Amino acid sequence: MSNAPSTPQAIRGTQDIFGADAEAFAHVVETFERVRKLYRFRRVEMPVFEKTAVFSRSLGETTDVVSKEMYSFDDRGGESLTLRPEFTAGIARAYLTDGWKQFAPLKVATHGPLFRYERPQKGRYRQFHQIDAEVIGAAEPMADVELLVMADQLLKELGIADGVTLQLNTLGDGESREAWRAALVEYFRAHKAELSEDSQDRLERNPLRILDSKDPRDKPFTADAPKIDDYLSAEAQDFFGAVTSGLDAAGVAWTRAEALVRGLDYYRHTAFEFVTDRLGAQGTVLGGGRYDGLMVALGGPETPAVGWAAGIERLAMLVADAGQTAEAPLTAMLAVEDDAALGFALKTLTALRHQGIDAEIIATGSPRKRFDKAVKSGAKAIVSFVVKDGVPVANLRAGETTPARLAVEQVLVTVQP
């Protein structure tokens, strides 16, 4: 009987990303980095964990994320810390603690892993990854427009914009939202006994969340619930009008979604989601909104802000489905047919890579079979290395004249044994 130790398994809800999936993941991140530079969003790197208060105060003690899903722990000093479940709260904390206010209006972007203890399912993990963009210190609707135009361009450049719809709503300013909230509480109270348990629980503290309930018991009541448009102040109407006209001018298609809400009190004005029917029930690929009240919740001054985030895994699934990330064929394969030519081959390999040409080398196994292996690699250019009259020689195998082949040929001219 073997006493060999058993191999530890991966933690449920985590993933090892490899091959085509990893290529799709990288394609999303690379495209995001390119687009955020076009829009002059500055790159930030944020801590993976923060004091628990950063999230409990920003997300609200009563939200599912805080009450059920956060990975929180006491460190050795007895302080409660939490692995970040989202980016916005940490960025808002940094804005207040690191003096970033001097750069307002500040446009920042980041990406990386986030952590939530929730039931794993397709496209949803306990360690997952997001891209994130925020504009802090800009109260004007143009900031909302720029973020939405940027998100729209990102989806187009990823090649996944077909079948993705921008759904847009307004939550009004603080005064509008409060009036709407009071009307919702009064309306839903009359039907409390017939609502789902979750909605009954949300009725007093978070009635807006009832509007986006997926429970069929709530559907008959949400359809006739009071609408935000009946409670919008003139200023809030003007703000939403400026956002929609800005999107129209930029050629970004949108549809009004009156049931699209954000439950937390610090959200104001614009709320939006880019949704698709290509991921089953998990239809949101990118979402965000204006959160003008967040800084106050973190003990800072009133500070306008708007942002969005998108799951890299979900975007990568759409990218893979659209066939966007087939690995490009290898440009150059070097076959060392005589071991005495290995040094020259390595010198050539380095020169090719320094010129931005991807290349591999075959220098192990039977020397007679190395060239055949190189041919089977499917590389655009195959270079064999032999020794003639005691001198290492590189031979570019005959083939079609292509830009890749010409580039390899130019490097070979410059490399001497």
JSON list of C-alpha atoms in Angstrom, two decimals, residues 275-361:
[
{"chain": "A", "resi": 275, "resn": "VAL", "atom": "CA", "xyz": [-26.22, 42.92, -21.63]},
{"chain": "A", "resi": 276, "resn": "THR", "atom": "CA", "xyz": [-26.19, 39.94, -23.97]},
{"chain": "A", "resi": 277, "resn": "ASP", "atom": "CA", "xyz": [-28.29, 36.81, -24.43]},
{"chain": "A", "resi": 278, "resn": "ARG", "atom": "CA", "xyz": [-25.21, 34.78, -25.35]},
{"chain": "A", "resi": 279, "resn": "LEU", "atom": "CA", "xyz": [-24.28, 33.84, -21.76]},
{"chain": "A", "resi": 280, "resn": "GLY", "atom": "CA", "xyz": [-27.55, 32.29, -20.60]},
{"chain": "A", "resi": 281, "resn": "ALA", "atom": "CA", "xyz": [-29.03, 33.84, -17.47]},
{"chain": "A", "resi": 282, "resn": "GLN", "atom": "CA", "xyz": [-25.80, 35.67, -16.65]},
{"chain": "A", "resi": 283, "resn": "GLY", "atom": "CA", "xyz": [-26.42, 38.35, -19.25]},
{"chain": "A", "resi": 284, "resn": "THR", "atom": "CA", "xyz": [-24.51, 41.40, -17.95]},
{"chain": "A", "resi": 285, "resn": "VAL", "atom": "CA", "xyz": [-21.05, 41.78, -19.47]},
{"chain": "A", "resi": 286, "resn": "LEU", "atom": "CA", "xyz": [-20.27, 45.30, -18.19]},
{"chain": "A", "resi": 287, "resn": "GLY", "atom": "CA", "xyz": [-22.07, 47.52, -15.72]},
{"chain": "A", "resi": 288, "resn": "GLY", "atom": "CA", "xyz": [-21.73, 50.67, -13.67]},
{"chain": "A", "resi": 289, "resn": "GLY", "atom": "CA", "xyz": [-23.18, 53.99, -12.67]},
{"chain": "A", "resi": 290, "resn": "ARG", "atom": "CA", "xyz": [-22.69, 57.30, -10.90]},
{"chain": "A", "resi": 291, "resn": "TYR", "atom": "CA", "xyz": [-21.93, 57.04, -7.18]},
{"chain": "A", "resi": 292, "resn": "ASP", "atom": "CA", "xyz": [-21.79, 60.64, -5.97]},
{"chain": "A", "resi": 293, "resn": "GLY", "atom": "CA", "xyz": [-22.50, 59.70, -2.35]},
{"chain": "A", "resi": 294, "resn": "LEU", "atom": "CA", "xyz": [-19.75, 57.10, -1.83]},
{"chain": "A", "resi": 295, "resn": "MET", "atom": "CA", "xyz": [-16.95, 59.36, -0.56]},
{"chain": "A", "resi": 296, "resn": "VAL", "atom": "CA", "xyz": [-19.17, 60.63, 2.26]},
{"chain": "A", "resi": 297, "resn": "ALA", "atom": "CA", "xyz": [-19.82, 57.02, 3.36]},
{"chain": "A", "resi": 298, "resn": "LEU", "atom": "CA", "xyz": [-16.03, 56.64, 3.64]},
{"chain": "A", "resi": 299, "resn": "GLY", "atom": "CA", "xyz": [-15.68, 59.78, 5.74]},
{"chain": "A", "resi": 300, "resn": "GLY", "atom": "CA", "xyz": [-14.62, 62.10, 2.93]},
{"chain": "A", "resi": 301, "resn": "PRO", "atom": "CA", "xyz": [-16.17, 65.26, 1.43]},
{"chain": "A", "resi": 302, "resn": "GLU", "atom": "CA", "xyz": [-18.97, 65.23, -1.15]},
{"chain": "A", "resi": 303, "resn": "THR", "atom": "CA", "xyz": [-17.23, 64.05, -4.33]},
{"chain": "A", "resi": 304, "resn": "PRO", "atom": "CA", "xyz": [-18.94, 63.24, -7.64]},
{"chain": "A", "resi": 305, "resn": "ALA", "atom": "CA", "xyz": [-17.80, 60.01, -9.30]},
{"chain": "A", "resi": 306, "resn": "VAL", "atom": "CA", "xyz": [-18.86, 57.52, -11.96]},
{"chain": "A", "resi": 307, "resn": "GLY", "atom": "CA", "xyz": [-17.42, 54.19, -13.06]},
{"chain": "A", "resi": 308, "resn": "TRP", "atom": "CA", "xyz": [-17.88, 50.74, -14.52]},
{"chain": "A", "resi": 309, "resn": "ALA", "atom": "CA", "xyz": [-16.48, 47.24, -14.23]},
{"chain": "A", "resi": 310, "resn": "ALA", "atom": "CA", "xyz": [-16.61, 44.13, -16.39]},
{"chain": "A", "resi": 311, "resn": "GLY", "atom": "CA", "xyz": [-15.81, 40.49, -15.71]},
{"chain": "A", "resi": 312, "resn": "ILE", "atom": "CA", "xyz": [-12.78, 39.38, -17.72]},
{"chain": "A", "resi": 313, "resn": "GLU", "atom": "CA", "xyz": [-13.96, 35.73, -17.68]},
{"chain": "A", "resi": 314, "resn": "ARG", "atom": "CA", "xyz": [-17.31, 36.66, -19.23]},
{"chain": "A", "resi": 315, "resn": "LEU", "atom": "CA", "xyz": [-15.74, 38.89, -21.85]},
{"chain": "A", "resi": 316, "resn": "ALA", "atom": "CA", "xyz": [-13.21, 36.13, -22.63]},
{"chain": "A", "resi": 317, "resn": "MET", "atom": "CA", "xyz": [-16.03, 33.60, -23.10]},
{"chain": "A", "resi": 318, "resn": "LEU", "atom": "CA", "xyz": [-17.64, 35.91, -25.66]},
{"chain": "A", "resi": 319, "resn": "VAL", "atom": "CA", "xyz": [-14.28, 36.52, -27.34]},
{"chain": "A", "resi": 320, "resn": "ALA", "atom": "CA", "xyz": [-13.66, 32.75, -27.59]},
{"chain": "A", "resi": 321, "resn": "ASP", "atom": "CA", "xyz": [-17.19, 32.15, -28.94]},
{"chain": "A", "resi": 322, "resn": "ALA", "atom": "CA", "xyz": [-16.57, 34.79, -31.60]},
{"chain": "A", "resi": 323, "resn": "GLY", "atom": "CA", "xyz": [-13.38, 32.96, -32.66]},
{"chain": "A", "resi": 324, "resn": "GLN", "atom": "CA", "xyz": [-11.23, 36.01, -31.96]},
{"chain": "A", "resi": 325, "resn": "THR", "atom": "CA", "xyz": [-8.23, 34.36, -30.33]},
{"chain": "A", "resi": 326, "resn": "ALA", "atom": "CA", "xyz": [-6.97, 31.45, -32.37]},
{"chain": "A", "resi": 327, "resn": "GLU", "atom": "CA", "xyz": [-3.23, 31.27, -31.68]},
{"chain": "A", "resi": 328, "resn": "ALA", "atom": "CA", "xyz": [-1.26, 32.87, -34.48]},
{"chain": "A", "resi": 329, "resn": "PRO", "atom": "CA", "xyz": [0.99, 30.40, -36.35]},
{"chain": "A", "resi": 330, "resn": "LEU", "atom": "CA", "xyz": [4.65, 30.46, -35.39]},
{"chain": "A", "resi": 331, "resn": "THR", "atom": "CA", "xyz": [6.75, 32.80, -37.56]},
{"chain": "A", "resi": 332, "resn": "ALA", "atom": "CA", "xyz": [10.18, 31.11, -37.45]},
{"chain": "A", "resi": 333, "resn": "MET", "atom": "CA", "xyz": [11.28, 27.61, -36.43]},
{"chain": "A", "resi": 334, "resn": "LEU", "atom": "CA", "xyz": [15.01, 26.90, -36.22]},
{"chain": "A", "resi": 335, "resn": "ALA", "atom": "CA", "xyz": [16.13, 23.29, -36.75]},
{"chain": "A", "resi": 336, "resn": "VAL", "atom": "CA", "xyz": [19.67, 22.51, -35.52]},
{"chain": "A", "resi": 337, "resn": "GLU", "atom": "CA", "xyz": [20.66, 19.57, -37.75]},
{"chain": "A", "resi": 338, "resn": "ASP", "atom": "CA", "xyz": [24.25, 19.53, -36.49]},
{"chain": "A", "resi": 339, "resn": "ASP", "atom": "CA", "xyz": [24.99, 20.10, -32.80]},
{"chain": "A", "resi": 340, "resn": "ALA", "atom": "CA", "xyz": [28.17, 21.97, -33.76]},
{"chain": "A", "resi": 341, "resn": "ALA", "atom": "CA", "xyz": [25.91, 24.73, -35.15]},
{"chain": "A", "resi": 342, "resn": "LEU", "atom": "CA", "xyz": [23.97, 25.17, -31.90]},
{"chain": "A", "resi": 343, "resn": "GLY", "atom": "CA", "xyz": [25.80, 28.32, -30.79]},
{"chain": "A", "resi": 344, "resn": "PHE", "atom": "CA", "xyz": [25.10, 30.04, -34.13]},
{"chain": "A", "resi": 345, "resn": "ALA", "atom": "CA", "xyz": [21.45, 28.95, -33.95]},
{"chain": "A", "resi": 346, "resn": "LEU", "atom": "CA", "xyz": [21.04, 30.41, -30.44]},
{"chain": "A", "resi": 347, "resn": "LYS", "atom": "CA", "xyz": [22.62, 33.68, -31.60]},
{"chain": "A", "resi": 348, "resn": "THR", "atom": "CA", "xyz": [20.16, 33.80, -34.51]},
{"chain": "A", "resi": 349, "resn": "LEU", "atom": "CA", "xyz": [17.20, 32.94, -32.24]},
{"chain": "A", "resi": 350, "resn": "THR", "atom": "CA", "xyz": [18.06, 35.85, -29.96]},
{"chain": "A", "resi": 351, "resn": "ALA", "atom": "CA", "xyz": [18.45, 38.25, -32.91]},
{"chain": "A", "resi": 352, "resn": "LEU", "atom": "CA", "xyz": [15.03, 37.24, -34.32]},
{"chain": "A", "resi": 353, "resn": "ARG", "atom": "CA", "xyz": [13.29, 37.81, -30.98]},
{"chain": "A", "resi": 354, "resn": "HIS", "atom": "CA", "xyz": [15.02, 41.16, -30.50]},
{"chain": "A", "resi": 355, "resn": "GLN", "atom": "CA", "xyz": [13.59, 42.22, -33.87]},
{"chain": "A", "resi": 356, "resn": "GLY", "atom": "CA", "xyz": [10.07, 41.35, -32.67]},
{"chain": "A", "resi": 357, "resn": "ILE", "atom": "CA", "xyz": [9.85, 38.04, -34.56]},
{"chain": "A", "resi": 358, "resn": "ASP", "atom": "CA", "xyz": [8.48, 35.10, -32.59]},
{"chain": "A", "resi": 359, "resn": "ALA", "atom": "CA", "xyz": [10.73, 32.07, -32.95]},
{"chain": "A", "resi": 360, "resn": "GLU", "atom": "CA", "xyz": [11.36, 28.61, -31.49]},
{"chain": "A", "resi": 361, "resn": "ILE", "atom": "CA", "xyz": [14.26, 26.16, -31.77]}
]
